[in-house]
Amino acid sequence: MAAGLVISAPASGVGKTTLTLALARAWRHRGLNVQCFKSGPDYIDPAFHAAATGRASVNVDSWAMERGTIAHLVSSGADADIVLAEGSMGLFDGVAARGVSGTGATADIAEMLGWPVLLVIDPSGQAQTAAAIAAGLRDYRPGVRLAGVVLNRVASPRHEDLVRRALADAGIAVFGALPRHAEISLPKRHLGLVQAEEQAEIGKLIDEAARFVAEHVDLEAVLRSAASWSPQPAASGPKLVPPGQRIALARDAAFSFVYPHMLEAWRAAGAEILPFSPLADEVPDASADVCWLPGGYPELHAGRIASSARFRSSLRAFAETRSVHGECGGYMVLGTALTDADGVRHEMTGLLGLETSFAKRRMHLGYRLATLAAPMPGYRTSARLRGHEFHYSTILAQPDTPLAVVHDATGAVVAETGSHRGHVSGTFFHLIAEDR
């Protein structure tokens, strides 16, 4: 029987991902089978999880997914010795209005699965107050159980002692304390960490993190704090219709944001996925009946995309008779032009009139509930879709017909409607699940 544990914190940037990777690799070095999951709409962390464990990591999301879907997804860890669910933001951070089975908070997943929470606390600039924060998180919501704490970035032995004493007085276990250690910092960019596949030395970095954490954290005590768990037998899989039978899927450093649960749902429905690389000037498979361009970092590769003449011309020919859909970055590439952060304008495929700019940056972030005003691959008009939007691009022009009426999690109308023209459609939100 597997044991489950949620890794969370009071806020973002405290060290959840680093600790998750380090624990996973350290236990793997000791012969344990480790499975990771990610709470919330994050494309980047699961790839790091896979690098640390050798097993695919999947997102679970209480705002967008039914409880049965979440139970089904985590059941892939039933054969593991230890299952780690890494949280997003702070433990109780979610949206104001409840979604399908929660607000998207990590605490929803902890309570739903009955897994205790290992808190990462950064006591920089404080001492005993760190214990008050931990105690507040422990007592905030009945049904969410605290396993204990790992301190991160402690300044000195004296600092550590002060915090440990206060936590002991509050009845909170401390499994370890990590001094500052620059060698295990993960590089970042505007949408989060630099992707695992772009870091040639990621294996060595995770190994160093595992060595460092094993030196300062009681791994056996952490393991004992996890809850025994077995999956629910009647859980249902993700509810996502494949956009076609044979799906040409753009996959490379510019088009990497694809949820594993979406690919699983497509394959489970009998669809075949045919990956190709626009950055390598590859073209959609001629036998495909639909082409899907996911999000990623086209703004970092706009020059190469603009110079990939074979890809651009073949996609235009493909779209004359078959459906093409783009999400976020993929949507931008379907447009007329993309202006990069340096103000250089790059010609895109021109299948839509959309023009976007990263020179005029503005963050767009949040859950999205879309009602389709026109069909898109896999879905008819009036279908309701749940997704998430996160990008910094500014729309300069969006002349085509809107694809959907889009609301945020509070019900407010969102201006980023997506658009469609002929066989081509695109959205700024990334699809997570159908809304049924």
Coordinates of C-alpha atoms in Angstrom, one line a residue:
M1 CA 0.0 0.0 0.0
A2 CA 1.3 3.4 -1.0
A3 CA 1.8 6.3 1.5
G4 CA 0.6 9.8 0.5
L5 CA 2.0 13.2 1.5
V6 CA 1.2 16.8 0.3
I7 CA 4.1 19.3 0.2
S8 CA 2.9 22.9 0.7
A9 CA 3.9 26.2 2.2
P10 CA 2.5 29.5 3.3
A11 CA 3.3 31.2 0.0
S12 CA 5.0 30.8 -3.4
G13 CA 8.7 31.0 -3.7
V14 CA 9.5 29.2 -0.4
G15 CA 11.0 26.0 -1.9
K16 CA 8.2 23.5 -2.4
T17 CA 9.5 22.3 -5.8
T18 CA 13.1 21.9 -4.6
L19 CA 12.1 20.0 -1.6
T20 CA 9.7 17.8 -3.6
L21 CA 12.5 16.9 -6.1
A22 CA 15.0 16.3 -3.4
L23 CA 12.8 14.0 -1.4
A24 CA 11.8 12.1 -4.5
R25 CA 15.3 11.5 -5.7
A26 CA 16.7 10.8 -2.2
W27 CA 14.0 8.1 -1.6
R28 CA 14.6 6.7 -5.1
H29 CA 18.3 6.4 -4.3
R30 CA 17.2 4.3 -1.3
G31 CA 15.3 1.9 -3.5
L32 CA 11.8 3.3 -3.1
N33 CA 9.3 3.8 -5.9
V34 CA 8.2 7.4 -5.9
Q35 CA 5.2 9.0 -7.7
C36 CA 4.6 12.8 -7.8
F37 CA 1.6 14.9 -8.7
K38 CA 1.0 18.6 -9.0
S39 CA -1.9 20.5 -7.5
G40 CA -3.2 23.2 -9.8
P41 CA -2.6 24.3 -13.4
D42 CA 1.1 24.0 -13.8
Y43 CA 2.9 22.6 -16.9
I44 CA 6.5 23.0 -15.7
D45 CA 6.8 21.3 -12.3
P46 CA 5.5 17.9 -13.5
A47 CA 8.4 17.7 -15.9
F48 CA 10.8 18.2 -13.0
H49 CA 8.9 15.6 -11.1
A50 CA 9.4 13.1 -13.9
A51 CA 13.1 13.9 -14.1
A52 CA 13.4 13.2 -10.4
T53 CA 11.3 10.0 -10.2
G54 CA 11.4 8.4 -13.6
R55 CA 7.6 8.4 -13.6
A56 CA 5.2 10.7 -15.3
S57 CA 3.6 13.3 -13.0
V58 CA 0.0 14.5 -13.5
N59 CA -1.9 17.7 -12.5
V60 CA -4.9 17.4 -10.2
D61 CA -7.2 20.5 -9.9
S62 CA -10.1 20.8 -7.6
W63 CA -11.6 23.9 -9.4
A64 CA -11.7 22.2 -12.8
M65 CA -12.0 18.5 -12.0
E66 CA -14.6 16.2 -10.4
R67 CA -13.5 14.2 -7.3
G68 CA -13.8 11.0 -9.4
T69 CA -11.4 12.3 -12.0
I70 CA -8.9 13.4 -9.3
A71 CA -9.1 9.9 -7.7
H72 CA -8.6 8.3 -11.1
L73 CA -5.5 10.4 -11.9
V74 CA -3.8 9.7 -8.5
S75 CA -4.5 6.0 -8.8
S76 CA -1.5 5.8 -11.1
G77 CA 0.5 6.0 -7.9
A78 CA -1.0 2.9 -6.4
D79 CA 2.1 0.8 -7.1
A80 CA 4.4 3.4 -5.5
D81 CA 5.9 3.3 -2.1
I82 CA 5.4 7.0 -1.5
V83 CA 3.2 9.5 -3.4
L84 CA 4.0 13.2 -3.2
A85 CA 1.6 15.9 -4.2
E86 CA 3.3 19.3 -4.6
G87 CA 1.0 22.2 -3.9
S88 CA 0.8 25.6 -5.7
M89 CA 1.0 29.0 -4.0
G90 CA 0.1 28.9 -0.3
L91 CA -1.8 25.9 1.3
F92 CA -5.2 27.6 1.3
D93 CA -4.8 29.8 -1.8
G94 CA -7.5 29.4 -4.4
V95 CA -10.2 31.4 -6.1
A96 CA -13.1 33.2 -4.4
A97 CA -15.8 31.1 -6.0
R98 CA -15.9 27.3 -5.6
G99 CA -15.5 25.3 -8.8
V100 CA -16.3 21.6 -9.5
S101 CA -14.9 20.2 -6.3
G102 CA -13.1 23.1 -4.6
T103 CA -11.4 26.4 -5.1
G104 CA -8.2 25.1 -6.6
A105 CA -6.4 25.2 -3.3
T106 CA -3.8 22.6 -2.3
A107 CA -5.8 22.1 0.9
D108 CA -8.7 20.7 -1.2
I109 CA -6.5 17.9 -2.5
A110 CA -5.0 17.2 1.0
E111 CA -8.5 16.9 2.5
M112 CA -10.0 15.0 -0.4
L113 CA -7.3 12.3 -0.4
G114 CA -6.7 12.3 3.4
W115 CA -3.0 13.0 3.0
P116 CA -1.2 15.0 5.7
V117 CA 0.7 18.2 4.7
L118 CA 4.4 18.7 5.0
L119 CA 5.0 22.5 5.3
V120 CA 8.0 24.2 3.9
I121 CA 8.6 27.3 6.0
D122 CA 11.1 30.0 5.1
P123 CA 11.8 31.9 8.4
S124 CA 14.0 34.6 6.8
G125 CA 13.6 37.9 8.7
Q126 CA 11.7 36.2 11.6
A127 CA 12.1 33.6 14.3
Q128 CA 9.3 32.6 16.7
T129 CA 6.7 34.2 14.3
A130 CA 7.4 31.2 11.9
A131 CA 5.8 29.0 14.6
A132 CA 2.7 31.2 14.7
I133 CA 2.3 30.9 10.9
A134 CA 2.7 27.2 11.0
A135 CA 0.2 26.9 13.9
G136 CA -2.3 29.1 12.1
L137 CA -2.0 26.9 9.0
R138 CA -2.5 23.8 11.1
D139 CA -5.6 25.1 12.7
Y140 CA -7.2 27.0 9.9
R141 CA -9.3 24.3 8.3
P142 CA -10.7 21.1 9.9
G143 CA -10.0 18.1 7.8
V144 CA -6.5 19.3 6.7
R145 CA -3.9 17.6 8.9
L146 CA -0.3 18.9 9.4
A147 CA 2.5 16.3 9.4
G148 CA 5.2 18.7 10.3
V149 CA 7.6 21.3 9.0
V150 CA 10.9 21.5 7.1
L151 CA 12.6 24.9 7.6
N152 CA 14.3 26.4 4.5
R153 CA 17.0 29.1 4.2
V154 CA 17.8 29.3 8.0
A155 CA 20.4 32.0 8.6
S156 CA 22.5 30.3 11.4
P157 CA 22.4 27.6 14.1
R158 CA 21.1 30.2 16.6
H159 CA 18.3 31.2 14.2
E160 CA 17.4 27.5 13.7
D161 CA 17.3 26.9 17.5
L162 CA 14.9 29.8 18.1
V163 CA 12.5 28.6 15.4
R164 CA 12.7 25.0 16.5
R165 CA 11.9 25.9 20.1
A166 CA 8.9 27.9 19.2
L167 CA 7.6 25.1 16.9
A168 CA 8.1 22.5 19.7
D169 CA 6.1 24.7 22.1
A170 CA 3.3 24.8 19.5
G171 CA 3.4 21.0 19.2
I172 CA 4.6 21.0 15.6
A173 CA 7.3 18.5 14.5
V174 CA 10.4 19.8 12.7
F175 CA 11.8 17.2 10.3
G176 CA 14.8 19.3 9.3
A177 CA 16.3 22.7 8.6
L178 CA 18.1 23.7 5.4
P179 CA 20.7 26.4 5.4
R180 CA 21.0 28.6 2.3
H181 CA 22.5 26.7 -0.6
A182 CA 22.8 28.6 -3.9
E183 CA 23.9 25.4 -5.8
I184 CA 20.4 24.0 -5.8
S185 CA 18.6 27.1 -7.0
L186 CA 16.4 26.4 -10.1
P187 CA 16.6 29.0 -12.8
K188 CA 13.5 31.0 -13.5
R189 CA 11.8 33.0 -16.3
H190 CA 8.6 35.0 -16.7
L191 CA 6.2 32.0 -16.6
G192 CA 8.0 30.1 -13.8
L193 CA 11.0 27.8 -13.8
V194 CA 13.1 27.2 -16.9
Q195 CA 11.8 23.9 -18.2
A196 CA 13.5 20.7 -17.2
E197 CA 14.0 19.7 -20.8
E198 CA 16.1 22.9 -21.4
Q199 CA 18.5 22.1 -18.6
A200 CA 21.2 19.7 -19.6
E201 CA 22.4 19.4 -16.0
I202 CA 19.0 18.9 -14.4
G203 CA 19.9 15.4 -13.2
K204 CA 23.0 16.6 -11.4
L205 CA 21.1 19.5 -9.8
I206 CA 18.5 17.2 -8.5
D207 CA 21.1 14.8 -7.2
E208 CA 22.8 17.6 -5.3
A209 CA 19.5 18.7 -3.9
A210 CA 18.8 15.1 -2.7
R211 CA 22.2 14.9 -1.1
F212 CA 21.8 18.3 0.6
V213 CA 18.3 17.5 1.9
A214 CA 19.3 14.0 3.1
E215 CA 22.1 15.6 5.1
H216 CA 19.7 18.0 6.9
V217 CA 16.2 16.3 6.9
D218 CA 15.1 13.1 8.7
L219 CA 13.9 11.2 5.7
E220 CA 12.6 8.3 7.7
A221 CA 10.6 10.6 10.0
V222 CA 9.0 12.3 6.9
L223 CA 8.2 8.9 5.4
R224 CA 6.5 7.7 8.7
S225 CA 4.4 10.9 8.7
A226 CA 2.8 10.0 5.3
A227 CA -0.7 8.4 5.4
S228 CA -1.3 4.9 4.1
W229 CA -3.5 5.1 1.0
S230 CA -5.1 3.0 -1.7
P231 CA -7.0 4.4 -4.7
Q232 CA -10.8 4.3 -5.0
P233 CA -11.8 1.5 -7.3
A234 CA -14.8 3.3 -9.0
A235 CA -12.9 6.4 -10.0
S236 CA -13.6 7.8 -13.5
G237 CA -11.1 9.1 -16.0
P238 CA -10.7 12.7 -17.3
K239 CA -13.7 13.9 -19.4
L240 CA -12.0 15.3 -22.5
V241 CA -13.0 14.5 -26.1
P242 CA -10.1 14.1 -28.6
P243 CA -10.1 16.8 -31.3
G244 CA -9.7 14.1 -33.9
Q245 CA -8.8 10.5 -34.6
R246 CA -5.2 11.2 -35.7
I247 CA -3.9 14.4 -34.0
A248 CA -0.8 16.2 -35.3
L249 CA 0.6 17.7 -32.1
A250 CA 3.3 20.4 -32.1
R251 CA 5.9 19.4 -29.5
D252 CA 9.2 21.1 -28.9
A253 CA 10.7 23.9 -26.7
A254 CA 8.2 26.5 -28.1
F255 CA 5.1 24.2 -27.8
S256 CA 5.6 22.2 -24.6
F257 CA 2.5 23.1 -22.4
V258 CA 0.4 19.9 -22.7
Y259 CA -1.4 18.4 -19.7
P260 CA -0.5 14.7 -19.4
H261 CA -4.1 14.0 -18.3
M262 CA -5.4 15.4 -21.6
L263 CA -3.1 13.2 -23.7
E264 CA -4.2 10.2 -21.5
A265 CA -7.9 11.0 -22.2
W266 CA -7.2 11.3 -25.9
R267 CA -5.4 8.0 -26.1
A268 CA -8.0 6.3 -23.9
A269 CA -10.7 7.4 -26.4
G270 CA -8.7 5.7 -29.2
A271 CA -7.0 8.7 -30.7
E272 CA -3.5 8.6 -32.1
I273 CA -1.0 11.4 -31.4
L274 CA 1.5 12.3 -34.1
P275 CA 4.1 14.8 -32.7
F276 CA 6.1 17.2 -34.8
S277 CA 8.5 20.1 -34.2
P278 CA 7.8 23.5 -35.8
L279 CA 11.2 24.7 -34.5
A280 CA 12.8 22.0 -36.6
D281 CA 10.7 23.1 -39.6
E282 CA 8.7 19.9 -39.5
V283 CA 5.2 19.6 -40.8
P284 CA 2.0 18.0 -39.6
D285 CA 1.6 14.4 -40.6
A286 CA -0.2 14.2 -43.9
S287 CA -2.5 11.5 -42.4
A288 CA -3.7 13.6 -39.5
D289 CA -7.3 14.9 -39.4
V290 CA -6.6 17.7 -37.0
C291 CA -3.5 19.8 -35.9
W292 CA -3.2 21.0 -32.3
L293 CA -0.7 23.7 -31.3
P294 CA -0.3 23.9 -27.5
G295 CA 1.1 26.8 -25.5
G296 CA 4.7 27.2 -24.6
Y297 CA 7.3 29.9 -25.3
P298 CA 6.9 31.1 -28.9
E299 CA 8.0 34.5 -27.8
L300 CA 11.5 33.1 -27.1
H301 CA 11.7 31.4 -30.5
A302 CA 9.7 33.8 -32.7
G303 CA 12.6 34.3 -35.1
R304 CA 13.0 30.6 -35.7
I305 CA 9.2 30.1 -36.1
A306 CA 9.1 33.0 -38.6
S307 CA 12.0 31.4 -40.6
S308 CA 10.5 27.9 -40.6
A309 CA 9.0 28.4 -44.0
R310 CA 8.2 24.7 -44.6
F311 CA 6.2 24.5 -41.3
R312 CA 4.3 27.7 -42.0
S313 CA 3.3 26.9 -45.6
S314 CA 2.4 23.3 -44.8
L315 CA 0.2 24.4 -41.9
R316 CA -1.6 26.9 -44.2
A317 CA -2.2 24.1 -46.7
F318 CA -3.4 21.8 -43.9
A319 CA -5.9 24.4 -42.7
E320 CA -7.6 24.6 -46.1
T321 CA -9.3 21.2 -45.5
R322 CA -8.7 20.2 -41.9
S323 CA -9.1 21.8 -38.4
V324 CA -6.3 23.5 -36.7
H325 CA -6.5 24.7 -33.0
G326 CA -4.0 26.7 -30.9
E327 CA -3.8 27.3 -27.2
C328 CA -2.2 30.5 -25.8
G329 CA 1.3 30.4 -27.4
G330 CA -0.1 28.2 -30.2
Y331 CA -2.9 30.7 -30.7
M332 CA -0.3 33.4 -31.1
V333 CA 1.6 31.4 -33.7
L334 CA -1.7 31.0 -35.7
G335 CA -1.9 34.8 -35.8
T336 CA -0.5 37.3 -38.2
A337 CA 2.5 38.5 -36.2
L338 CA 4.2 38.3 -32.8
T339 CA 6.3 41.2 -31.4
D340 CA 9.0 39.9 -29.1
A341 CA 10.3 41.6 -25.9
D342 CA 12.8 43.6 -27.8
G343 CA 10.1 45.1 -30.0
V344 CA 11.0 43.0 -33.1
R345 CA 7.9 42.0 -35.1
H346 CA 8.0 38.5 -36.5
E347 CA 5.6 37.1 -39.1
M348 CA 3.6 34.1 -37.9
T349 CA 1.4 31.7 -39.9
G350 CA -1.3 34.2 -40.8
L351 CA -4.2 31.7 -40.4
L352 CA -5.9 34.2 -38.0
G353 CA -5.7 38.0 -37.8
L354 CA -4.4 38.0 -34.2
E355 CA -1.4 40.2 -33.5
T356 CA 0.3 40.0 -30.1
S357 CA 3.2 41.8 -28.4
F358 CA 5.6 40.9 -25.5
A359 CA 7.1 44.4 -25.7
K360 CA 4.0 45.6 -24.0
R361 CA 3.7 43.1 -21.2
R362 CA 0.7 42.6 -19.1
M363 CA 0.0 39.5 -17.0
H364 CA -3.2 37.5 -17.6
L365 CA -3.7 34.9 -15.0
G366 CA -6.6 32.8 -13.7
Y367 CA -9.2 30.1 -14.2
R368 CA -11.5 30.4 -17.2
L369 CA -15.0 29.0 -17.9
A370 CA -15.8 29.3 -21.6
T371 CA -19.0 28.7 -23.5
L372 CA -18.3 28.1 -27.1
A373 CA -20.0 30.5 -29.6
A374 CA -18.7 28.4 -32.5
P375 CA -17.4 24.8 -32.7
M376 CA -13.7 23.9 -32.1
P377 CA -12.1 20.5 -32.7
G378 CA -13.8 18.0 -30.4
Y379 CA -16.6 20.3 -29.2
R380 CA -19.7 21.8 -30.7
T381 CA -21.2 25.2 -30.2
S382 CA -22.5 25.9 -26.6
A383 CA -20.1 23.4 -25.1
R384 CA -18.7 24.6 -21.7
L385 CA -15.0 24.2 -21.0
R386 CA -12.9 24.8 -18.0
G387 CA -9.4 26.0 -18.4
H388 CA -6.6 28.3 -17.1
E389 CA -4.9 31.4 -18.6
F390 CA -1.4 32.5 -17.8
H391 CA 0.6 34.7 -20.2
Y392 CA 2.1 38.2 -20.5
S393 CA 1.2 39.0 -24.1
T394 CA -0.8 42.1 -25.1
I395 CA -3.4 41.8 -28.0
L396 CA -2.7 44.4 -30.7
A397 CA -5.4 43.1 -33.0
Q398 CA -7.9 40.3 -32.9
P399 CA -10.2 41.0 -35.9
D400 CA -11.7 37.5 -36.4
T401 CA -15.0 36.2 -35.0
P402 CA -14.9 35.5 -31.2
L403 CA -14.7 31.8 -30.4
A404 CA -16.3 31.8 -27.0
V405 CA -17.9 33.8 -24.2
V406 CA -15.3 33.6 -21.4
H407 CA -15.7 34.2 -17.7
D408 CA -13.2 34.1 -14.8
A409 CA -13.7 32.1 -11.6
T410 CA -15.9 34.9 -10.1
G411 CA -18.2 35.0 -13.2
A412 CA -16.7 38.3 -14.6
V413 CA -16.5 38.5 -18.4
V414 CA -13.0 38.2 -19.8
A415 CA -11.9 40.0 -22.9
E416 CA -9.7 37.2 -24.2
T417 CA -12.5 35.4 -26.1
G418 CA -10.3 33.5 -28.6
S419 CA -11.3 33.6 -32.3
H420 CA -11.9 31.5 -35.3
R421 CA -11.7 31.7 -39.1
G422 CA -12.5 28.9 -41.5
H423 CA -11.1 25.6 -40.1
V424 CA -8.8 27.5 -37.6
S425 CA -9.5 28.4 -34.0
G426 CA -7.6 29.5 -31.0
T427 CA -7.9 30.4 -27.3
F428 CA -5.8 32.1 -24.7
F429 CA -6.9 29.6 -22.1
H430 CA -5.5 26.1 -21.8
L431 CA -8.2 23.4 -21.7
I432 CA -8.3 21.4 -18.4
A433 CA -11.7 19.7 -18.5
E434 CA -15.2 19.8 -19.8
D435 CA -17.9 21.4 -17.6
R436 CA -20.7 19.0 -17.3

